[in-house]
Amino acid sequence: MRKTRPTLPDPPRFEGARPKFRAWLSEMKNKLRVDGKVIGSESDRFAYIYARLGGAPQQMTIAYVEAGGRGGNSDPEQYLQYLEECYGDPNAKARALDKLRSLRQKDNESFAALIPRFERELADSGGATWPEEVKISYLEGALSQELRLATVYAAPNRTTYAEWVQSLQRLSSGLESVGKRDATRSSGGTRDNRSRDSDGDTNMADVNRAGQRPKDHRKADATPKKERRCFRCGRTGHVIADCPAKVVFPDEVKKNRPATARVKQPETSDDSDSAATSSEDDEPMGKD
């Protein structure tokens, strides 16, 4: 039965951005492989590729399309190869291989998180077709020291790359489970030691001490009212505002006494002298 409906959607138009070319090329190859018969003949697929290009890529390849490709037979595979030569990254495999060599598992990274990163760099470097032992060797070099030492004692199966990955997943999962159990026991033991005494009973001394510490701290810092001393009379038990002694200091008098104008006294020096003389004359006469 002839297929009449496409299975995959049309790839988006490629506008010429190099970072997006690889994803677009993969979509186009999948489209031609799955729905090639629905699209039509090789010439139809050749024209379909041109139709899924944006303005700039069409202008760049229009001469190639008009000539029907290098051989003039409108081969869609050759057209995709030509586009890859124009927009692909020739150094992508070399960079991916460098990343693959330097890839290392982080201290707190699980093997389940490492393997997707490794698989991506392996595919980018063209390692999908490498021998099994080469891929196993690269993966072993990316493992953490803890997991690498565990493989020495556990000796997992490493006949093929897929079996090696499955063995590492099981081994890593076991190590993570043991680490979580040990951490739980350690934290639980610490809590029991703090909350129980030597007889196994709950120790309430620390709890009571912790609850009373803020009150004791406030009592130590606060000065009792009976120890407060009056700065006016020197007695304890009250402050200067409540002092019963009505002592007024000279400084306070000067500050509180209203200013008064000084009145000039009249000159009485002559009268006082005459009065003094007459009193002296009268005094002997009185005696006589």
Short mmCIF file of C-alpha atoms in Angstrom, two decimals:
data_model
loop_
_atom_site.label_atom_id
_atom_site.label_comp_id
_atom_site.label_asym_id
_atom_site.label_seq_id
_atom_site.Cartn_x
_atom_site.Cartn_y
_atom_site.Cartn_z
CA MET A 1 0.00 0.00 0.00
CA ARG A 2 1.43 3.35 -1.05
CA LYS A 3 1.97 5.89 1.72
CA THR A 4 0.01 9.04 1.00
CA ARG A 5 0.33 11.08 4.20
CA PRO A 6 3.55 12.35 5.75
CA THR A 7 4.57 11.10 9.16
CA LEU A 8 6.86 13.92 10.20
CA PRO A 9 6.19 17.66 10.06
CA ASP A 10 8.09 19.86 7.64
CA PRO A 11 11.43 21.09 9.00
CA PRO A 12 11.58 24.81 9.70
CA ARG A 13 13.16 27.06 7.11
CA PHE A 14 16.90 27.36 7.52
CA GLU A 15 17.79 31.06 7.51
CA GLY A 16 21.57 30.67 7.42
CA ALA A 17 22.52 30.67 11.13
CA ARG A 18 25.46 28.28 11.50
CA PRO A 19 24.70 27.22 15.10
CA LYS A 20 21.25 26.02 13.97
CA PHE A 21 22.39 24.20 10.84
CA ARG A 22 23.22 20.89 12.49
CA ALA A 23 19.78 20.53 14.04
CA TRP A 24 18.11 21.55 10.78
CA LEU A 25 20.21 19.06 8.79
CA SER A 26 19.20 16.22 11.12
CA GLU A 27 15.52 17.12 10.73
CA MET A 28 15.84 17.27 6.95
CA LYS A 29 17.59 13.89 6.74
CA ASN A 30 14.90 12.30 8.92
CA LYS A 31 12.18 13.86 6.80
CA LEU A 32 13.63 12.54 3.55
CA ARG A 33 14.19 9.07 5.01
CA VAL A 34 10.72 8.70 6.54
CA ASP A 35 8.54 10.66 4.07
CA GLY A 36 10.70 10.48 0.96
CA LYS A 37 8.16 8.42 -0.95
CA VAL A 38 5.36 10.81 -0.04
CA ILE A 39 7.42 13.76 -1.29
CA GLY A 40 8.15 12.06 -4.62
CA SER A 41 11.14 11.36 -6.81
CA GLU A 42 14.73 12.46 -6.26
CA SER A 43 14.08 15.64 -8.23
CA ASP A 44 11.06 16.34 -6.02
CA ARG A 45 13.14 15.81 -2.88
CA PHE A 46 15.86 18.04 -4.37
CA ALA A 47 13.29 20.80 -4.89
CA TYR A 48 11.83 20.16 -1.43
CA ILE A 49 15.19 20.90 0.19
CA TYR A 50 15.43 24.19 -1.68
CA ALA A 51 11.89 25.09 -0.57
CA ARG A 52 12.86 24.65 3.11
CA LEU A 53 15.65 27.25 2.87
CA GLY A 54 15.37 30.90 3.79
CA GLY A 55 16.17 33.85 1.58
CA ALA A 56 19.92 34.04 2.14
CA PRO A 57 20.66 30.29 1.70
CA GLN A 58 18.48 30.19 -1.42
CA GLN A 59 20.38 33.08 -2.96
CA MET A 60 23.67 31.41 -2.16
CA THR A 61 22.71 28.02 -3.65
CA ILE A 62 20.50 29.17 -6.54
CA ALA A 63 23.25 28.60 -9.09
CA TYR A 64 23.79 25.10 -7.73
CA VAL A 65 20.06 24.35 -7.94
CA GLU A 66 19.69 25.71 -11.44
CA ALA A 67 22.54 23.47 -12.58
CA GLY A 68 20.90 20.44 -10.94
CA GLY A 69 23.83 19.87 -8.65
CA ARG A 70 27.37 18.85 -9.48
CA GLY A 71 26.36 16.04 -11.83
CA GLY A 72 23.23 17.73 -13.09
CA ASN A 73 20.99 14.89 -11.85
CA SER A 74 19.35 16.80 -8.93
CA ASP A 75 20.58 14.41 -6.26
CA PRO A 76 19.15 15.41 -2.82
CA GLU A 77 22.00 13.72 -0.94
CA GLN A 78 24.58 15.76 -2.83
CA TYR A 79 22.56 18.91 -2.17
CA LEU A 80 22.64 18.29 1.59
CA GLN A 81 26.36 17.61 1.40
CA TYR A 82 26.84 20.90 -0.45
CA LEU A 83 24.91 22.76 2.24
CA GLU A 84 27.01 21.11 4.92
CA GLU A 85 30.16 22.32 3.18
CA CYS A 86 28.76 25.85 3.17
CA TYR A 87 27.26 26.05 6.68
CA GLY A 88 28.78 23.16 8.61
CA ASP A 89 31.66 23.41 11.09
CA PRO A 90 34.73 21.60 9.74
CA ASN A 91 36.42 21.68 13.15
CA ALA A 92 33.44 20.35 15.10
CA LYS A 93 34.82 16.81 15.35
CA ALA A 94 38.27 18.00 16.43
CA ARG A 95 36.79 20.19 19.19
CA ALA A 96 34.48 17.41 20.32
CA LEU A 97 37.42 15.02 20.52
CA ASP A 98 39.35 17.48 22.70
CA LYS A 99 36.34 17.80 25.01
CA LEU A 100 36.01 14.04 25.13
CA ARG A 101 39.63 13.65 26.22
CA SER A 102 39.30 16.26 28.98
CA LEU A 103 35.83 15.24 30.17
CA ARG A 104 35.81 14.27 33.87
CA GLN A 105 33.12 13.28 36.31
CA LYS A 106 32.59 15.93 38.99
CA ASP A 107 32.88 15.17 42.69
CA ASN A 108 29.15 15.31 43.42
CA GLU A 109 28.03 14.19 39.96
CA SER A 110 26.32 10.84 39.56
CA PHE A 111 27.13 8.50 36.72
CA ALA A 112 23.58 8.96 35.42
CA ALA A 113 24.35 12.68 34.94
CA LEU A 114 27.77 12.01 33.41
CA ILE A 115 26.75 9.57 30.69
CA PRO A 116 24.59 12.02 28.65
CA ARG A 117 27.47 14.49 28.50
CA PHE A 118 29.87 11.75 27.47
CA GLU A 119 27.51 10.38 24.82
CA ARG A 120 27.07 13.84 23.28
CA GLU A 121 30.80 14.47 22.97
CA LEU A 122 31.30 10.92 21.70
CA ALA A 123 28.75 11.45 18.93
CA ASP A 124 30.13 14.88 18.02
CA SER A 125 33.63 13.47 17.67
CA GLY A 126 32.45 10.65 15.42
CA GLY A 127 33.00 7.98 18.07
CA ALA A 128 29.83 6.07 17.28
CA THR A 129 31.80 3.95 14.77
CA TRP A 130 34.90 3.52 16.96
CA PRO A 131 35.90 0.06 18.26
CA GLU A 132 34.27 -1.00 21.52
CA GLU A 133 37.52 -1.00 23.48
CA VAL A 134 38.29 2.59 22.41
CA LYS A 135 34.94 3.86 23.63
CA ILE A 136 35.32 1.92 26.88
CA SER A 137 38.77 3.42 27.40
CA TYR A 138 37.52 6.99 26.91
CA LEU A 139 34.63 6.41 29.33
CA GLU A 140 36.93 4.90 31.94
CA GLY A 141 39.14 7.98 31.73
CA ALA A 142 36.14 10.21 32.47
CA LEU A 143 35.15 8.38 35.67
CA SER A 144 35.77 9.78 39.13
CA GLN A 145 38.51 8.23 41.25
CA GLU A 146 35.97 6.65 43.61
CA LEU A 147 34.04 4.94 40.83
CA ARG A 148 37.24 3.89 39.04
CA LEU A 149 38.55 2.23 42.22
CA ALA A 150 35.20 0.50 42.67
CA THR A 151 35.54 -1.06 39.22
CA VAL A 152 38.84 -2.61 40.28
CA TYR A 153 37.22 -4.51 43.16
CA ALA A 154 33.86 -5.22 41.52
CA ALA A 155 35.33 -6.15 38.10
CA PRO A 156 32.20 -5.34 36.05
CA ASN A 157 31.63 -6.81 32.61
CA ARG A 158 33.32 -4.76 29.90
CA THR A 159 32.95 -6.95 26.83
CA THR A 160 31.02 -4.32 24.92
CA TYR A 161 30.50 -0.61 25.46
CA ALA A 162 26.78 -1.07 26.21
CA GLU A 163 27.48 -3.75 28.84
CA TRP A 164 30.16 -1.56 30.38
CA VAL A 165 27.73 1.35 30.72
CA GLN A 166 25.09 -0.87 32.33
CA SER A 167 27.61 -2.30 34.79
CA LEU A 168 28.77 1.18 35.77
CA GLN A 169 25.18 2.31 36.30
CA ARG A 170 24.52 -0.54 38.72
CA LEU A 171 27.82 0.01 40.52
CA SER A 172 27.29 3.76 40.83
CA SER A 173 23.75 3.28 42.11
CA GLY A 174 25.01 0.92 44.81
CA LEU A 175 27.70 3.35 45.92
CA GLU A 176 25.18 6.18 46.16
CA SER A 177 22.81 4.04 48.26
CA VAL A 178 25.60 3.12 50.69
CA GLY A 179 26.65 6.75 50.98
CA LYS A 180 23.12 7.88 51.79
CA ARG A 181 22.71 5.13 54.42
CA ASP A 182 25.96 6.05 56.12
CA ALA A 183 25.02 9.73 56.17
CA THR A 184 21.62 8.93 57.71
CA ARG A 185 23.13 6.71 60.41
CA SER A 186 25.79 9.28 61.24
CA SER A 187 23.29 12.10 61.67
CA GLY A 188 20.90 9.88 63.66
CA GLY A 189 23.65 8.71 66.03
CA THR A 190 24.66 12.27 66.75
CA ARG A 191 21.13 13.23 67.67
CA ASP A 192 20.75 10.21 70.03
CA ASN A 193 24.00 11.00 71.83
CA ARG A 194 22.91 14.55 72.48
CA SER A 195 19.36 13.74 73.63
CA ARG A 196 20.02 10.71 75.88
CA ASP A 197 22.24 10.06 78.87
CA SER A 198 24.34 6.98 79.70
CA ASP A 199 21.27 5.09 80.98
CA GLY A 200 19.36 5.66 77.79
CA ASP A 201 16.97 8.20 79.32
CA THR A 202 16.17 11.48 77.71
CA ASN A 203 18.47 14.19 79.01
CA MET A 204 16.38 17.27 79.82
CA ALA A 205 19.19 19.31 81.33
CA ASP A 206 20.34 20.74 78.05
CA VAL A 207 16.77 21.50 77.02
CA ASN A 208 16.01 23.31 80.27
CA ARG A 209 19.32 25.12 80.16
CA ALA A 210 18.67 26.25 76.62
CA GLY A 211 15.21 27.50 77.56
CA GLN A 212 16.41 29.38 80.65
CA ARG A 213 19.47 30.95 79.07
CA PRO A 214 17.71 33.99 77.59
CA LYS A 215 16.04 34.84 80.94
CA ASP A 216 19.30 34.49 82.87
CA HIS A 217 21.03 36.57 80.27
CA ARG A 218 18.50 39.36 80.65
CA LYS A 219 18.76 39.25 84.46
CA ALA A 220 22.52 39.54 84.32
CA ASP A 221 22.40 42.51 81.99
CA ALA A 222 19.53 44.39 83.63
CA THR A 223 20.40 46.58 86.68
CA PRO A 224 17.89 46.15 89.57
CA LYS A 225 15.93 49.25 90.43
CA LYS A 226 16.92 49.11 94.14
CA GLU A 227 20.59 49.47 93.22
CA ARG A 228 20.06 52.71 91.30
CA ARG A 229 21.63 55.74 93.00
CA CYS A 230 20.37 59.31 93.03
CA PHE A 231 22.94 61.78 91.70
CA ARG A 232 21.47 64.62 93.86
CA CYS A 233 21.49 63.17 97.37
CA GLY A 234 23.62 60.05 96.84
CA ARG A 235 20.97 57.66 98.19
CA THR A 236 19.80 54.45 96.54
CA GLY A 237 16.30 53.33 95.60
CA HIS A 238 15.28 56.31 93.48
CA VAL A 239 16.51 58.62 90.76
CA ILE A 240 17.04 62.38 90.73
CA ALA A 241 13.55 63.05 89.32
CA ASP A 242 11.97 61.39 92.39
CA CYS A 243 14.47 62.76 94.94
CA PRO A 244 12.67 63.91 98.17
CA ALA A 245 15.53 66.20 99.15
CA LYS A 246 14.89 69.72 97.93
CA VAL A 247 18.51 70.55 97.45
CA VAL A 248 19.16 73.28 94.97
CA PHE A 249 22.65 73.55 93.61
CA PRO A 250 24.17 76.94 92.74
CA ASP A 251 24.33 75.97 89.12
CA GLU A 252 20.62 75.25 89.11
CA VAL A 253 19.88 78.62 90.79
CA LYS A 254 21.87 80.46 88.20
CA LYS A 255 20.10 78.60 85.45
CA ASN A 256 16.55 79.00 86.86
CA ARG A 257 16.73 82.50 88.49
CA PRO A 258 15.31 85.23 86.23
CA ALA A 259 17.65 88.02 85.37
CA THR A 260 16.93 91.34 87.22
CA ALA A 261 18.14 94.81 86.40
CA ARG A 262 20.61 96.33 88.84
CA VAL A 263 19.42 99.67 90.40
CA LYS A 264 22.05 102.38 90.84
CA GLN A 265 22.16 103.76 94.40
CA PRO A 266 22.43 107.58 94.94
CA GLU A 267 25.65 109.10 96.28
CA THR A 268 25.37 109.59 100.07
CA SER A 269 28.99 110.00 101.06
CA ASP A 270 28.65 113.63 102.43
CA ASP A 271 25.46 113.03 104.37
CA SER A 272 26.80 109.88 105.92
CA ASP A 273 29.96 111.71 107.04
CA SER A 274 28.03 114.54 108.66
CA ALA A 275 25.68 112.12 110.34
CA ALA A 276 28.60 110.22 111.73
CA THR A 277 30.19 113.44 113.06
CA SER A 278 27.01 114.63 114.77
CA SER A 279 26.54 111.25 116.40
CA GLU A 280 30.05 111.44 117.82
CA ASP A 281 29.40 114.95 119.22
CA ASP A 282 26.10 113.96 120.76
CA GLU A 283 27.41 110.84 122.39
CA PRO A 284 29.66 112.58 125.08
CA MET A 285 26.93 115.07 125.80
CA GLY A 286 24.55 112.33 126.58
CA LYS A 287 27.05 110.84 129.00
CA ASP A 288 27.43 114.07 130.89
#
